[in-house]
């Protein structure tokens, strides 16, 4: 089955991803598929649980173009030394068309591993710091809509409700697995690599 980007309120978006313990050829091929999907949808970052994979990894290319920018795979990422505060507009491939202002620390330090198991240490600011925090939120089951202020949340409410209605009707049409089936698949995938 090819990977697909799942949309809010798919339950895997609320799953807290466990650290990866095993990187195999199958996983490397899945990460390749994630890059293709991210570019196809004009994204600059994508977390594994956005393609229904319960692994603690995300990908990023700030240019959103395979010919430009740098492709990074961040495995088991950890943030530290958060500094300052900055507010900017965010969107998400799992909530297409919805945007909102989100406040986050302006600077962060990121430690992670590459797909080859090599340690990565990055001191980040601006867009890079924001994307990394947005993606790590995904791995913790958190979405940018959880971080909107009162005004932003009110403005986003109709769009969020529309996503919920769409999801419910997909379920009714039998196009979406049951909660139990989704949970069982996550357990199975975790048993392979976490
Ligand atoms: Co997102």
mmCIF file of C-alpha atoms and ligand atoms in Angstrom:
data_model
loop_
_atom_site.group_PDB
_atom_site.id
_atom_site.type_symbol
_atom_site.label_atom_id
_atom_site.label_comp_id
_atom_site.label_asym_id
_atom_site.label_seq_id
_atom_site.Cartn_x
_atom_site.Cartn_y
_atom_site.Cartn_z
ATOM 1 C CA UNK A 1 0.000 0.000 0.000
ATOM 2 C CA UNK A 2 1.469 3.389 -0.969
ATOM 3 C CA UNK A 3 1.722 5.974 1.811
ATOM 4 C CA UNK A 4 -0.841 8.759 1.961
ATOM 5 C CA UNK A 5 -0.996 11.933 4.003
ATOM 6 C CA UNK A 6 -3.702 11.590 6.626
ATOM 7 C CA UNK A 7 -5.841 14.545 7.613
ATOM 8 C CA UNK A 8 -7.256 15.813 10.899
ATOM 9 C CA UNK A 9 -8.987 14.247 12.858
ATOM 10 C CA UNK A 10 -7.369 10.917 11.925
ATOM 11 C CA UNK A 11 -6.428 9.326 15.299
ATOM 12 C CA UNK A 12 -2.787 8.619 14.303
ATOM 13 C CA UNK A 13 -2.217 12.395 14.355
ATOM 14 C CA UNK A 14 -2.824 12.181 18.136
ATOM 15 C CA UNK A 15 -0.483 9.214 18.613
ATOM 16 C CA UNK A 16 2.672 9.861 20.655
ATOM 17 C CA UNK A 17 5.432 8.258 18.584
ATOM 18 C CA UNK A 18 7.925 5.933 20.242
ATOM 19 C CA UNK A 19 11.672 6.243 19.559
ATOM 20 C CA UNK A 20 12.918 4.220 16.602
ATOM 21 C CA UNK A 21 15.230 1.364 17.547
ATOM 22 C CA UNK A 22 15.684 -0.251 14.153
ATOM 23 C CA UNK A 23 16.357 1.334 10.760
ATOM 24 C CA UNK A 24 16.021 -1.140 7.898
ATOM 25 C CA UNK A 25 15.684 -1.018 4.106
ATOM 26 C CA UNK A 26 11.901 -0.983 4.437
ATOM 27 C CA UNK A 27 12.035 2.149 6.555
ATOM 28 C CA UNK A 28 14.479 3.861 4.176
ATOM 29 C CA UNK A 29 12.082 3.203 1.330
ATOM 30 C CA UNK A 30 9.163 4.617 3.373
ATOM 31 C CA UNK A 31 11.196 7.789 4.011
ATOM 32 C CA UNK A 32 11.755 8.101 0.246
ATOM 33 C CA UNK A 33 7.999 7.911 -0.229
ATOM 34 C CA UNK A 34 7.551 10.581 2.443
ATOM 35 C CA UNK A 35 9.806 12.993 0.507
ATOM 36 C CA UNK A 36 7.858 12.362 -2.712
ATOM 37 C CA UNK A 37 4.561 13.051 -0.917
ATOM 38 C CA UNK A 38 5.889 16.175 0.800
ATOM 39 C CA UNK A 39 7.041 17.680 -2.529
ATOM 40 C CA UNK A 40 3.833 16.659 -4.277
ATOM 41 C CA UNK A 41 1.848 18.619 -1.669
ATOM 42 C CA UNK A 42 4.281 21.575 -1.598
ATOM 43 C CA UNK A 43 5.265 20.986 2.014
ATOM 44 C CA UNK A 44 8.545 21.839 3.734
ATOM 45 C CA UNK A 45 8.264 19.336 6.577
ATOM 46 C CA UNK A 46 6.466 16.045 7.200
ATOM 47 C CA UNK A 47 6.271 13.883 10.319
ATOM 48 C CA UNK A 48 5.987 10.096 10.119
ATOM 49 C CA UNK A 49 2.599 9.996 11.845
ATOM 50 C CA UNK A 50 1.213 12.258 9.085
ATOM 51 C CA UNK A 51 1.598 9.242 6.783
ATOM 52 C CA UNK A 52 0.169 6.935 9.453
ATOM 53 C CA UNK A 53 3.549 5.608 10.640
ATOM 54 C CA UNK A 54 4.093 5.543 14.438
ATOM 55 C CA UNK A 55 7.828 6.325 14.310
ATOM 56 C CA UNK A 56 9.742 9.152 15.921
ATOM 57 C CA UNK A 57 11.121 10.763 12.778
ATOM 58 C CA UNK A 58 10.373 13.649 10.456
ATOM 59 C CA UNK A 59 11.734 15.019 7.203
ATOM 60 C CA UNK A 60 12.404 18.592 6.173
ATOM 61 C CA UNK A 61 13.480 20.622 3.146
ATOM 62 C CA UNK A 62 12.957 24.322 3.779
ATOM 63 C CA UNK A 63 12.890 25.023 0.013
ATOM 64 C CA UNK A 64 10.171 22.410 -0.579
ATOM 65 C CA UNK A 65 11.881 21.520 -3.858
ATOM 66 C CA UNK A 66 13.972 18.388 -4.537
ATOM 67 C CA UNK A 67 16.279 20.445 -6.809
ATOM 68 C CA UNK A 68 16.922 23.084 -4.129
ATOM 69 C CA UNK A 69 17.595 23.231 -0.436
ATOM 70 C CA UNK A 70 18.825 20.446 1.813
ATOM 71 C CA UNK A 71 16.938 17.240 2.551
ATOM 72 C CA UNK A 72 17.151 16.198 6.182
ATOM 73 C CA UNK A 73 15.786 13.133 7.953
ATOM 74 C CA UNK A 74 15.690 13.633 11.723
ATOM 75 C CA UNK A 75 15.357 10.444 13.760
ATOM 76 C CA UNK A 76 14.509 10.509 17.494
ATOM 77 C CA UNK A 77 14.761 14.333 17.666
ATOM 78 C CA UNK A 78 15.187 16.126 21.007
ATOM 79 C CA UNK A 79 14.873 19.895 21.549
ATOM 80 C CA UNK A 80 16.751 21.927 24.119
ATOM 81 C CA UNK A 81 17.834 25.513 24.907
ATOM 82 C CA UNK A 82 14.619 27.190 23.776
ATOM 83 C CA UNK A 83 15.144 30.974 23.604
ATOM 84 C CA UNK A 84 12.975 33.998 22.844
ATOM 85 C CA UNK A 85 9.514 34.042 21.345
ATOM 86 C CA UNK A 86 8.319 34.597 17.804
ATOM 87 C CA UNK A 87 4.898 34.591 16.180
ATOM 88 C CA UNK A 88 4.254 33.567 12.566
ATOM 89 C CA UNK A 89 1.649 31.929 10.367
ATOM 90 C CA UNK A 90 1.638 28.145 10.172
ATOM 91 C CA UNK A 91 -0.187 25.629 8.055
ATOM 92 C CA UNK A 92 -0.124 21.837 7.935
ATOM 93 C CA UNK A 93 -0.470 19.181 5.222
ATOM 94 C CA UNK A 94 -2.860 17.366 7.575
ATOM 95 C CA UNK A 95 -5.135 20.438 7.708
ATOM 96 C CA UNK A 96 -4.869 21.681 4.105
ATOM 97 C CA UNK A 97 -6.036 25.239 3.480
ATOM 98 C CA UNK A 98 -6.055 26.220 7.153
ATOM 99 C CA UNK A 99 -3.547 28.765 8.505
ATOM 100 C CA UNK A 100 -3.076 30.468 11.834
ATOM 101 C CA UNK A 101 -0.641 32.528 13.871
ATOM 102 C CA UNK A 102 1.418 30.444 16.302
ATOM 103 C CA UNK A 103 3.806 31.668 19.013
ATOM 104 C CA UNK A 104 6.883 29.543 19.594
ATOM 105 C CA UNK A 105 10.405 29.931 20.978
ATOM 106 C CA UNK A 106 12.478 31.801 18.359
ATOM 107 C CA UNK A 107 15.625 29.699 18.793
ATOM 108 C CA UNK A 108 16.116 26.037 19.635
ATOM 109 C CA UNK A 109 18.841 23.441 19.681
ATOM 110 C CA UNK A 110 18.009 20.146 18.019
ATOM 111 C CA UNK A 111 19.771 16.837 18.588
ATOM 112 C CA UNK A 112 18.785 13.857 16.468
ATOM 113 C CA UNK A 113 20.174 11.027 14.350
ATOM 114 C CA UNK A 114 20.342 10.685 10.598
ATOM 115 C CA UNK A 115 18.879 7.670 8.808
ATOM 116 C CA UNK A 116 22.448 6.305 8.824
ATOM 117 C CA UNK A 117 22.593 6.581 12.620
ATOM 118 C CA UNK A 118 24.942 9.588 12.618
ATOM 119 C CA UNK A 119 24.360 12.180 15.396
ATOM 120 C CA UNK A 120 23.006 15.544 14.191
ATOM 121 C CA UNK A 121 23.357 18.733 16.260
ATOM 122 C CA UNK A 122 21.716 21.915 14.939
ATOM 123 C CA UNK A 123 21.356 25.398 16.441
ATOM 124 C CA UNK A 124 18.297 26.843 14.739
ATOM 125 C CA UNK A 125 16.349 30.066 14.398
ATOM 126 C CA UNK A 126 13.736 31.619 12.077
ATOM 127 C CA UNK A 127 11.771 29.278 9.806
ATOM 128 C CA UNK A 128 13.978 26.253 10.469
ATOM 129 C CA UNK A 129 13.371 26.514 14.247
ATOM 130 C CA UNK A 130 9.625 26.860 13.653
ATOM 131 C CA UNK A 131 9.348 23.895 11.259
ATOM 132 C CA UNK A 132 11.305 21.620 13.575
ATOM 133 C CA UNK A 133 9.083 22.540 16.541
ATOM 134 C CA UNK A 134 5.923 22.020 14.440
ATOM 135 C CA UNK A 135 7.130 18.555 13.351
ATOM 136 C CA UNK A 136 8.185 17.462 16.842
ATOM 137 C CA UNK A 137 4.740 18.539 18.030
ATOM 138 C CA UNK A 138 3.324 16.053 15.483
ATOM 139 C CA UNK A 139 5.462 13.271 16.979
ATOM 140 C CA UNK A 140 3.964 14.144 20.371
ATOM 141 C CA UNK A 141 0.439 14.000 18.947
ATOM 142 C CA UNK A 142 0.063 17.784 18.918
ATOM 143 C CA UNK A 143 -1.174 20.001 16.064
ATOM 144 C CA UNK A 144 -0.695 23.714 15.394
ATOM 145 C CA UNK A 145 -4.427 24.269 15.952
ATOM 146 C CA UNK A 146 -3.811 23.329 19.617
ATOM 147 C CA UNK A 147 -1.526 26.365 19.890
ATOM 148 C CA UNK A 148 -3.799 29.074 18.460
ATOM 149 C CA UNK A 149 -4.817 31.949 20.700
ATOM 150 C CA UNK A 150 -8.501 32.577 21.468
ATOM 151 C CA UNK A 151 -9.042 34.742 18.378
ATOM 152 C CA UNK A 152 -7.177 32.316 16.118
ATOM 153 C CA UNK A 153 -9.076 29.326 17.493
ATOM 154 C CA UNK A 154 -12.392 31.085 16.884
ATOM 155 C CA UNK A 155 -11.416 31.908 13.288
ATOM 156 C CA UNK A 156 -10.281 28.322 12.648
ATOM 157 C CA UNK A 157 -13.380 26.685 14.174
ATOM 158 C CA UNK A 158 -15.537 26.409 11.006
ATOM 159 C CA UNK A 159 -12.671 24.846 8.997
ATOM 160 C CA UNK A 160 -11.850 22.417 11.821
ATOM 161 C CA UNK A 161 -15.498 21.371 12.056
ATOM 162 C CA UNK A 162 -15.566 20.831 8.290
ATOM 163 C CA UNK A 163 -12.574 18.443 8.563
ATOM 164 C CA UNK A 164 -14.446 16.569 11.319
ATOM 165 C CA UNK A 165 -17.575 16.273 9.160
ATOM 166 C CA UNK A 166 -15.529 15.015 6.193
ATOM 167 C CA UNK A 167 -13.825 12.401 8.373
ATOM 168 C CA UNK A 168 -17.150 11.201 9.815
ATOM 169 C CA UNK A 169 -18.633 10.794 6.339
ATOM 170 C CA UNK A 170 -15.536 8.867 5.139
ATOM 171 C CA UNK A 171 -16.131 6.536 8.088
ATOM 172 C CA UNK A 172 -19.793 6.165 7.190
ATOM 173 C CA UNK A 173 -18.905 5.304 3.591
ATOM 174 C CA UNK A 174 -16.489 2.640 4.865
ATOM 175 C CA UNK A 175 -13.469 4.495 3.409
ATOM 176 C CA UNK A 176 -11.776 4.866 6.786
ATOM 177 C CA UNK A 177 -10.702 1.957 9.035
ATOM 178 C CA UNK A 178 -12.261 1.698 12.503
ATOM 179 C CA UNK A 179 -10.493 3.066 15.609
ATOM 180 C CA UNK A 180 -9.618 -0.521 16.576
ATOM 181 C CA UNK A 181 -8.150 -1.344 13.162
ATOM 182 C CA UNK A 182 -6.015 1.837 13.200
ATOM 183 C CA UNK A 183 -4.791 1.097 16.735
ATOM 184 C CA UNK A 184 -3.954 -2.529 15.848
ATOM 185 C CA UNK A 185 -1.924 -1.433 12.805
ATOM 186 C CA UNK A 186 0.051 1.021 14.953
ATOM 187 C CA UNK A 187 0.889 -1.709 17.466
ATOM 188 C CA UNK A 188 2.025 -3.985 14.631
ATOM 189 C CA UNK A 189 4.254 -1.302 13.055
ATOM 190 C CA UNK A 190 5.717 -0.416 16.473
ATOM 191 C CA UNK A 191 6.575 -4.049 17.144
ATOM 192 C CA UNK A 192 8.702 -4.060 13.957
ATOM 193 C CA UNK A 193 10.952 -1.083 14.724
ATOM 194 C CA UNK A 194 10.458 0.468 18.198
HETATM 195 CO CO1 LIG B 1 1.981 19.715 10.200
#
